[in-house]
Short mmCIF file of C-alpha atoms in Angstrom, two decimals:
data_model
loop_
_atom_site.label_atom_id
_atom_site.label_comp_id
_atom_site.label_asym_id
_atom_site.label_seq_id
_atom_site.Cartn_x
_atom_site.Cartn_y
_atom_site.Cartn_z
CA MET N 1 68.07 143.30 154.28
CA GLY N 2 66.21 143.44 150.96
CA ARG N 3 69.07 145.45 149.45
CA TRP N 4 71.69 142.85 150.39
CA LEU N 5 69.45 140.08 149.10
CA LEU N 6 69.23 141.86 145.74
CA VAL N 7 73.05 142.17 145.59
CA PHE N 8 73.40 138.48 146.46
CA CYS N 9 71.00 137.47 143.69
CA ILE N 10 72.86 139.62 141.14
CA LEU N 11 76.23 138.14 142.14
CA ARG N 12 74.85 134.62 141.99
CA THR N 13 73.47 135.26 138.50
CA LEU N 14 76.84 136.64 137.34
CA LEU N 15 78.65 133.66 138.82
CA ILE N 16 76.33 131.23 137.06
CA ARG N 17 76.88 133.04 133.75
CA VAL N 18 80.65 132.95 134.21
CA VAL N 19 80.49 129.23 134.95
CA MET N 20 78.25 128.68 131.92
CA ILE N 21 80.55 130.66 129.60
CA GLY N 22 83.60 128.84 130.92
CA THR N 23 81.92 125.46 130.56
CA ILE N 24 80.71 126.23 127.04
CA SER N 25 84.18 127.42 126.02
CA GLY N 26 85.72 124.34 127.55
CA LEU N 27 83.31 122.07 125.71
CA ALA N 28 84.00 123.75 122.37
CA GLY N 29 87.73 123.84 123.04
CA CYS N 30 87.84 120.14 123.90
CA MET N 31 85.57 118.95 121.13
CA SER N 32 87.07 120.87 118.20
CA PRO N 33 90.65 119.50 118.32
CA ILE N 34 89.44 115.97 119.06
CA ALA N 35 86.98 115.99 116.16
CA LEU N 36 89.49 117.60 113.79
CA ASP N 37 92.24 115.17 114.75
CA ARG N 38 90.02 112.15 114.15
CA ALA N 39 88.72 113.55 110.87
CA VAL N 40 92.20 114.22 109.42
CA ILE N 41 93.45 110.76 110.40
CA GLU N 42 90.36 109.04 109.00
CA TYR N 43 90.54 110.96 105.71
CA ASP N 44 94.22 110.05 105.35
CA ARG N 45 93.56 106.39 106.17
CA THR N 46 90.65 106.25 103.73
CA HIS N 47 92.63 107.92 100.93
CA THR N 48 95.53 105.48 101.33
CA GLN N 49 93.19 102.49 101.31
CA ILE N 50 91.45 103.76 98.18
CA GLN N 51 94.80 103.95 96.36
CA ALA N 52 95.67 100.38 97.42
CA GLN N 53 92.26 99.09 96.35
CA LEU N 54 92.55 100.84 92.98
CA LEU N 55 95.83 99.04 92.33
CA LEU N 56 94.22 95.73 93.28
CA LEU N 57 91.17 96.52 91.13
CA ASN N 58 93.35 97.18 88.08
CA ILE N 59 95.19 93.90 88.59
CA ALA N 60 91.75 92.24 88.54
CA ARG N 61 90.84 94.13 85.37
CA ALA N 62 94.07 93.08 83.66
CA ARG N 63 93.52 89.46 84.71
CA ASN N 64 90.20 89.59 82.86
CA HIS N 65 91.86 91.27 79.83
CA ASN N 66 90.10 94.58 80.42
CA PRO N 67 91.76 98.03 80.21
CA ILE N 68 93.06 99.53 83.43
CA HIS N 69 91.87 102.91 84.70
CA PHE N 70 92.72 105.09 87.67
CA THR N 71 90.80 107.75 89.56
CA ALA N 72 92.37 110.21 91.99
CA VAL N 73 91.06 112.23 94.92
CA PRO N 74 93.30 115.33 94.77
CA ASN N 75 91.31 117.48 97.17
CA VAL N 76 89.05 117.01 100.18
CA ALA N 77 87.63 120.16 101.77
CA ALA N 78 85.64 119.78 104.96
CA THR N 79 83.76 122.37 107.02
CA PHE N 80 83.31 121.62 110.73
CA ASP N 81 80.55 123.29 112.74
CA PHE N 82 81.15 123.13 116.50
CA ARG N 83 78.15 124.23 118.61
CA SER N 84 77.58 124.27 122.33
CA ASN N 85 74.73 125.61 124.44
CA ALA N 86 73.83 126.04 128.07
CA GLY N 87 70.79 127.13 130.02
CA LEU N 88 69.04 127.17 133.36
CA ALA N 89 66.03 125.00 133.99
CA ARG N 90 63.62 124.61 136.91
CA GLU N 91 63.53 121.16 138.45
CA PRO N 92 61.12 120.03 141.21
CA LEU N 93 62.79 118.89 144.42
CA ARG N 94 61.79 115.89 146.56
CA SER N 95 61.39 118.10 149.59
CA GLY N 96 59.03 120.34 147.70
CA GLY N 97 59.55 123.50 145.79
CA SER N 98 61.92 123.72 142.86
CA GLY N 99 65.60 124.23 142.17
CA THR N 100 67.73 125.59 139.38
CA MET N 101 69.63 123.12 137.14
CA LEU N 102 72.41 123.93 134.68
CA ALA N 103 71.72 122.26 131.29
CA LEU N 104 74.68 121.84 128.90
CA GLY N 105 74.79 120.58 125.32
CA ALA N 106 77.24 120.31 122.43
CA SER N 107 77.18 119.13 118.82
CA VAL N 108 79.59 118.72 115.91
CA SER N 109 78.62 118.60 112.24
CA GLU N 110 80.88 117.86 109.27
CA ASN N 111 80.30 118.86 105.64
CA PRO N 112 83.01 117.46 103.33
CA THR N 113 83.38 118.25 99.63
CA ILE N 114 85.37 115.64 97.71
CA ASN N 115 86.90 116.19 94.26
CA ILE N 116 87.28 113.06 92.14
CA VAL N 117 89.44 113.25 89.01
CA PRO N 118 89.43 110.45 86.40
CA ILE N 119 93.09 110.16 85.34
CA GLN N 120 92.98 110.01 81.56
CA GLY N 121 94.20 111.72 78.42
CA GLU N 122 97.23 111.47 76.19
CA ALA N 123 99.80 112.66 78.75
CA PHE N 124 98.76 110.11 81.37
CA THR N 125 98.45 107.29 78.83
CA LYS N 126 101.98 107.95 77.60
CA GLN N 127 103.30 107.80 81.16
CA LEU N 128 101.40 104.58 81.75
CA LEU N 129 102.71 102.90 78.57
CA THR N 130 106.24 104.37 78.39
CA PRO N 131 108.93 102.09 79.86
CA MET N 132 110.36 103.35 83.14
CA ASP N 133 113.81 104.90 82.88
CA GLU N 134 116.94 103.98 84.79
CA SER N 135 116.52 106.80 87.33
CA LYS N 136 113.40 105.11 88.78
CA PHE N 137 115.26 101.82 88.99
CA GLU N 138 118.22 103.45 90.75
CA PHE N 139 115.89 105.11 93.25
CA MET N 140 114.06 101.88 94.08
CA ALA N 141 117.27 99.84 94.23
CA HIS N 142 118.52 102.04 97.08
CA GLN N 143 115.40 101.85 99.28
CA GLY N 144 116.54 98.80 101.23
CA LEU N 145 114.19 96.43 99.42
CA ASP N 146 115.24 92.98 98.23
CA ILE N 147 117.00 93.68 94.91
CA GLY N 148 115.49 90.47 93.54
CA MET N 149 112.01 91.84 94.20
CA VAL N 150 112.83 95.11 92.44
CA LEU N 151 114.28 93.28 89.42
CA ARG N 152 111.39 90.81 89.19
CA LEU N 153 108.80 93.57 89.20
CA MET N 154 110.49 96.25 87.09
CA VAL N 155 112.42 94.24 84.46
CA ARG N 156 110.84 92.92 81.27
CA ALA N 157 113.85 91.01 79.96
CA MET N 158 117.62 90.63 80.08
CA ILE N 159 119.67 90.94 76.88
CA VAL N 160 122.80 88.84 77.33
CA GLU N 161 126.03 89.18 75.34
CA LYS N 162 127.79 85.86 74.88
CA LYS N 163 130.29 84.60 72.28
CA GLY N 164 129.67 87.51 69.96
CA GLY N 165 125.89 87.00 69.98
CA ARG N 166 122.93 88.30 71.94
CA THR N 167 120.24 86.27 73.68
CA VAL N 168 117.05 87.54 75.29
CA PHE N 169 116.01 86.09 78.65
CA HIS N 170 112.33 86.97 79.11
CA ASN N 171 110.90 87.65 82.56
CA ASN N 172 107.73 85.93 81.44
CA ALA N 173 106.64 82.38 82.24
CA ARG N 174 105.18 82.18 78.73
CA TYR N 175 108.76 81.35 77.70
CA PRO N 176 109.80 78.69 80.27
CA LYS N 177 113.43 78.21 79.16
CA GLU N 178 114.21 81.94 78.99
CA PHE N 179 112.28 82.55 82.23
CA ARG N 180 114.49 80.05 84.08
CA GLN N 181 117.63 81.71 82.76
CA PHE N 182 116.33 85.13 83.75
CA ARG N 183 115.46 84.00 87.29
CA ARG N 184 118.88 82.37 87.78
CA ALA N 185 120.64 85.57 86.69
CA ILE N 186 118.44 87.65 89.02
CA LEU N 187 119.06 85.25 91.91
CA HIS N 188 122.80 85.58 91.32
CA LEU N 189 122.56 89.38 91.54
CA THR N 190 120.49 88.98 94.71
CA ALA N 191 123.16 86.74 96.26
CA LEU N 192 125.81 89.38 95.49
CA GLU N 193 123.61 92.04 97.10
CA ASN N 194 123.21 89.86 100.19
CA ILE N 195 126.98 89.83 100.79
CA GLY N 196 127.31 93.54 100.03
CA VAL N 197 129.37 93.41 96.83
CA LEU N 198 126.75 94.47 94.27
CA ASP N 199 127.31 98.03 93.09
CA VAL N 200 124.28 99.84 91.63
CA GLY N 201 124.85 103.40 90.49
CA ALA N 202 125.87 105.80 87.77
CA ILE N 203 129.18 105.59 85.92
CA ASN N 204 131.14 108.72 86.85
CA TYR N 205 134.13 109.80 84.79
CA GLU N 206 136.06 112.87 83.59
CA GLN N 207 135.39 114.13 80.07
CA GLN N 208 138.56 115.79 78.72
CA TRP N 209 139.29 118.07 75.76
CA SER N 210 142.74 119.17 74.59
CA VAL N 211 143.18 122.90 73.99
CA ILE N 212 144.53 123.36 70.47
CA ASN N 213 144.97 127.14 70.67
CA GLY N 214 148.50 127.92 71.84
CA HIS N 215 147.55 131.16 73.56
CA ASN N 216 147.24 131.16 77.33
CA ALA N 217 143.71 131.38 78.65
CA SER N 218 142.78 134.52 80.54
CA MET N 219 141.86 134.35 84.21
CA ASP N 220 138.34 135.50 83.32
CA SER N 221 137.78 132.60 80.92
CA ILE N 222 139.17 130.13 83.46
CA LEU N 223 136.80 131.43 86.16
CA LYS N 224 133.80 131.23 83.81
CA ALA N 225 134.73 127.66 82.89
CA ALA N 226 135.05 126.77 86.59
CA GLU N 227 131.54 128.13 87.27
CA ARG N 228 130.19 125.71 84.65
CA GLY N 229 131.92 122.74 86.25
CA TYR N 230 135.00 122.65 84.02
CA ARG N 231 138.58 122.30 85.24
CA TRP N 232 141.65 123.73 83.56
CA ILE N 233 144.65 121.34 83.67
CA THR N 234 148.14 122.31 82.49
CA THR N 235 150.85 119.66 82.13
CA GLY N 236 153.96 121.21 80.65
CA LYS N 237 152.93 122.62 77.29
CA LYS N 238 149.78 120.50 77.18
CA LYS N 239 146.53 122.16 78.23
CA ILE N 240 143.38 120.15 78.96
CA VAL N 241 139.84 121.17 79.86
CA SER N 242 138.11 118.56 82.04
CA LYS N 243 134.58 118.15 83.40
CA ALA N 244 133.06 115.58 85.77
CA MET N 245 130.32 113.64 83.97
CA ARG N 246 127.53 111.49 85.36
CA GLY N 247 127.04 108.63 82.96
CA ARG N 248 124.51 105.85 82.59
CA MET N 249 123.54 103.28 85.21
CA LEU N 250 125.63 100.20 85.94
CA ILE N 251 125.08 97.02 87.97
CA ALA N 252 128.46 95.45 88.76
CA ASN N 253 130.31 93.16 91.18
CA TYR N 254 133.10 95.74 91.60
CA ASP N 255 133.50 99.41 92.42
CA PRO N 256 133.71 101.38 89.13
CA ALA N 257 135.62 104.15 90.92
CA ARG N 258 138.64 101.80 91.10
CA LEU N 259 138.84 101.63 87.29
CA SER N 260 140.83 104.10 85.25
CA ASN N 261 139.05 107.12 83.83
CA ASP N 262 139.35 105.71 80.31
CA GLU N 263 137.82 102.37 81.38
CA ARG N 264 134.87 104.15 82.98
CA HIS N 265 134.39 106.27 79.87
CA GLN N 266 134.34 103.13 77.71
CA LEU N 267 131.84 101.51 80.08
CA ASP N 268 129.55 104.51 79.70
CA LYS N 269 129.81 104.34 75.91
CA ARG N 270 128.82 100.69 76.10
CA ALA N 271 125.86 101.48 78.37
CA ARG N 272 124.67 104.13 75.90
CA GLN N 273 124.12 101.56 73.16
CA TYR N 274 120.52 101.30 74.38
CA PRO N 275 117.91 103.90 75.47
CA HIS N 276 117.38 105.05 79.07
CA ASN N 277 115.04 102.16 79.90
CA PHE N 278 118.04 99.80 79.73
CA VAL N 279 120.63 99.26 82.49
CA LEU N 280 124.06 97.72 81.88
CA VAL N 281 125.00 94.64 83.94
CA ASP N 282 128.70 93.78 84.19
CA ILE N 283 129.52 90.83 86.48
CA ARG N 284 133.20 90.20 85.80
CA PRO N 285 135.46 87.22 86.51
CA GLY N 286 138.10 87.93 89.14
CA TYR N 287 135.65 89.62 91.50
CA PRO N 288 133.12 88.14 94.00
CA GLY N 289 130.52 86.15 92.06
CA GLY N 290 132.75 86.14 88.97
CA LYS N 291 132.39 82.39 88.49
CA PHE N 292 128.95 83.21 87.08
CA PRO N 293 129.84 86.13 84.75
CA ILE N 294 127.01 88.21 83.25
CA GLN N 295 127.49 90.72 80.44
CA ALA N 296 124.01 92.03 79.73
CA TRP N 297 121.46 94.82 79.77
CA ILE N 298 118.20 94.68 81.70
CA LYS N 299 115.19 96.16 79.93
CA LEU N 300 112.71 97.97 82.20
CA ARG N 301 108.94 97.67 81.94
CA SER N 302 106.24 100.31 81.71
CA PHE N 303 103.87 100.57 84.68
CA ASN N 304 101.11 99.09 82.53
CA ALA N 305 103.37 96.10 81.78
CA VAL N 306 104.03 95.67 85.53
CA ILE N 307 100.27 95.35 86.16
CA GLU N 308 99.93 92.95 83.21
CA PHE N 309 102.81 90.81 84.51
CA ILE N 310 101.18 90.41 87.94
CA ALA N 311 97.81 89.65 86.35
CA ASN N 312 99.23 87.09 83.89
CA SER N 313 101.04 85.31 86.71
CA MET N 314 97.66 84.70 88.36
CA HIS N 315 96.14 82.79 85.46
CA SER N 316 97.50 82.94 81.90
CA TYR N 317 101.23 82.40 82.51
CA PRO N 318 101.79 81.53 86.18
CA GLU N 319 105.31 81.88 87.54
CA PHE N 320 106.99 78.66 88.64
CA GLN N 321 109.78 77.76 91.04
CA VAL N 322 113.35 78.30 89.80
CA GLU N 323 116.31 77.39 92.01
CA LYS N 324 119.52 79.40 92.03
CA ASP N 325 122.58 78.46 89.99
CA PRO N 326 125.10 76.30 91.93
CA ARG N 327 127.68 79.08 91.45
CA SER N 328 125.51 81.60 93.31
CA GLY N 329 125.69 82.28 97.04
CA PRO N 330 122.93 81.93 99.66
CA ILE N 331 119.48 83.41 98.94
CA LEU N 332 117.21 84.61 101.75
CA PHE N 333 113.91 84.70 99.83
CA ASN N 334 112.93 83.00 96.60
CA PRO N 335 109.12 82.80 96.49
CA VAL N 336 107.41 81.49 93.38
CA LYS N 337 105.22 84.57 92.92
CA THR N 338 106.60 88.07 92.62
CA LEU N 339 103.33 89.31 94.11
CA GLU N 340 100.73 86.76 95.21
CA ILE N 341 97.11 87.85 94.82
CA MET N 342 94.38 85.55 96.11
CA VAL N 343 91.13 85.02 94.20
CA SER N 344 87.88 83.55 95.53
CA PRO N 345 84.11 83.81 95.01
CA ASP N 346 83.81 84.10 98.81
CA GLN N 347 84.50 87.33 100.67
CA PRO N 348 87.78 87.04 102.61
CA GLU N 349 88.11 87.58 106.35
CA ASN N 350 90.97 89.02 108.41
CA VAL N 351 92.66 90.79 105.50
CA ASP N 352 93.86 94.39 105.26
CA PHE N 353 91.81 95.20 102.16
CA PHE N 354 90.11 93.53 99.21
CA VAL N 355 88.13 94.40 96.09
CA GLU N 356 85.26 92.75 94.28
CA TYR N 357 85.33 92.54 90.49
CA GLN N 358 82.83 90.60 88.37
CA SER N 359 81.51 88.75 91.46
CA VAL N 360 85.01 87.58 92.45
CA TYR N 361 87.09 88.83 95.41
CA TYR N 362 90.78 89.75 95.19
CA TRP N 363 93.16 90.36 98.06
CA LEU N 364 96.84 90.23 99.00
CA ALA N 365 97.97 86.85 100.30
CA ASN N 366 98.86 86.74 104.00
CA ASN N 367 99.85 84.14 106.59
CA ASN N 368 96.35 82.65 106.73
CA ASN N 369 95.91 82.00 103.02
CA ARG N 370 99.27 82.29 101.28
CA HIS N 371 100.79 79.64 99.01
CA GLU N 372 104.52 80.35 99.01
CA ALA N 373 105.34 84.01 99.44
CA THR N 374 105.82 85.26 102.96
CA THR N 375 103.65 88.05 104.30
CA HIS N 376 106.68 90.32 104.54
CA TRP N 377 107.68 89.74 100.91
CA ASN N 378 104.12 90.27 99.68
CA LYS N 379 103.59 93.49 101.63
CA GLU N 380 106.95 94.89 100.56
CA GLY N 381 106.18 93.95 96.95
CA PHE N 382 102.83 95.69 97.05
CA LYS N 383 104.44 98.75 98.66
CA LEU N 384 106.96 98.81 95.79
CA LEU N 385 104.08 98.66 93.31
CA TYR N 386 102.40 101.56 95.12
CA HIS N 387 105.57 103.67 94.95
CA LEU N 388 106.00 102.92 91.24
CA TYR N 389 102.42 104.07 90.68
CA GLN N 390 103.05 107.32 92.56
CA MET N 391 106.23 107.94 90.54
CA THR N 392 104.49 107.22 87.24
CA VAL N 393 101.20 109.09 87.58
CA MET N 394 101.23 112.76 86.67
CA ASP N 395 100.20 115.51 89.11
CA VAL N 396 96.43 115.21 88.87
CA THR N 397 95.88 118.65 90.34
CA HIS N 398 97.16 120.09 87.05
CA ALA N 399 95.61 117.48 84.79
CA PRO N 400 93.38 118.90 82.01
CA THR N 401 90.30 117.06 83.23
CA ILE N 402 87.04 118.18 84.78
CA PRO N 403 86.88 117.10 88.44
CA ILE N 404 83.72 115.57 89.87
CA SER N 405 82.76 117.24 93.16
CA ILE N 406 80.67 115.37 95.71
CA ALA N 407 79.29 117.30 98.66
CA LYS N 408 78.02 115.34 101.64
#
């Protein structure tokens, strides 16, 4: 009897250990993915909010005529320590004597190390102050955003050709007359976009060269030319080498592909009269919207100028309402402000995010406290600003700056 009792005790002990090991493993297995999942999501949410608040903070700085400055968090390394324990404890019973109780415990500790990089130096400053080129405009114009919003935010001015002269329409309320003309032109382009007839894209054409040498080209030379994108065309005794070219950007109320190759080539030459931060606008009579013809170039801003424009609209040179030209079609949205930022000495409530600068609070206008702009317009405008910032700022992980590491 004593022998079987000993075997029973040993088996019971083994069973308890198996249960304890299984329970401990289960605790660790359940806790680790849950904790890791929450941590990754929270870090991502925090990082995104920091970027948005930095943009808002720099708008506040510019409003107070102070220099803007950005800081990046390129790397967050976190170590997670998952611990679980189990044991047996004696517990007195009501009926007398004592029993055995299984005691379980688990803990999670997190030790993040955050690298903070001040974005500064000549390379970054040049990117901040250099006007954006047409490729950024083309990319943003095809993201499904309101084209009027993109033009308001990215364009500094419109240079209009009329009667042999050139006039500058400033996208700046400091010049009220020119500002009205600029807004009417932009609203006309928006109306054309709304009915699907505004073409925004590169001018594509064929560059051709006549072959003067009378000798026939060898098959080897023809194949090499084909590998480089050239085409060999023979028409009777005339031999021509041709290559497809991607030209400069064009905003038009027609499809450039329907023009002859020579017309497209001439359009590209015209577009090249200005640097790459200019985009040719060609709204012709005889096409939809042609009753309001526009022959012009739009001049793109730098990212620094975009921030300054938003800040100046808050105080120094506030934007004002401009109605569309009678020749333009219907407009869905025409808010006064390109991006409406609210300012108050009191901390706001029920907003997505805000910043405090010099004892004043700044936040994005929403349904509860907006003046004119709709919540949708404002959020889309701020998202556009965020994307422009991401496209402008250099890769901070390779920036020649000393990162600041903060270990929790």
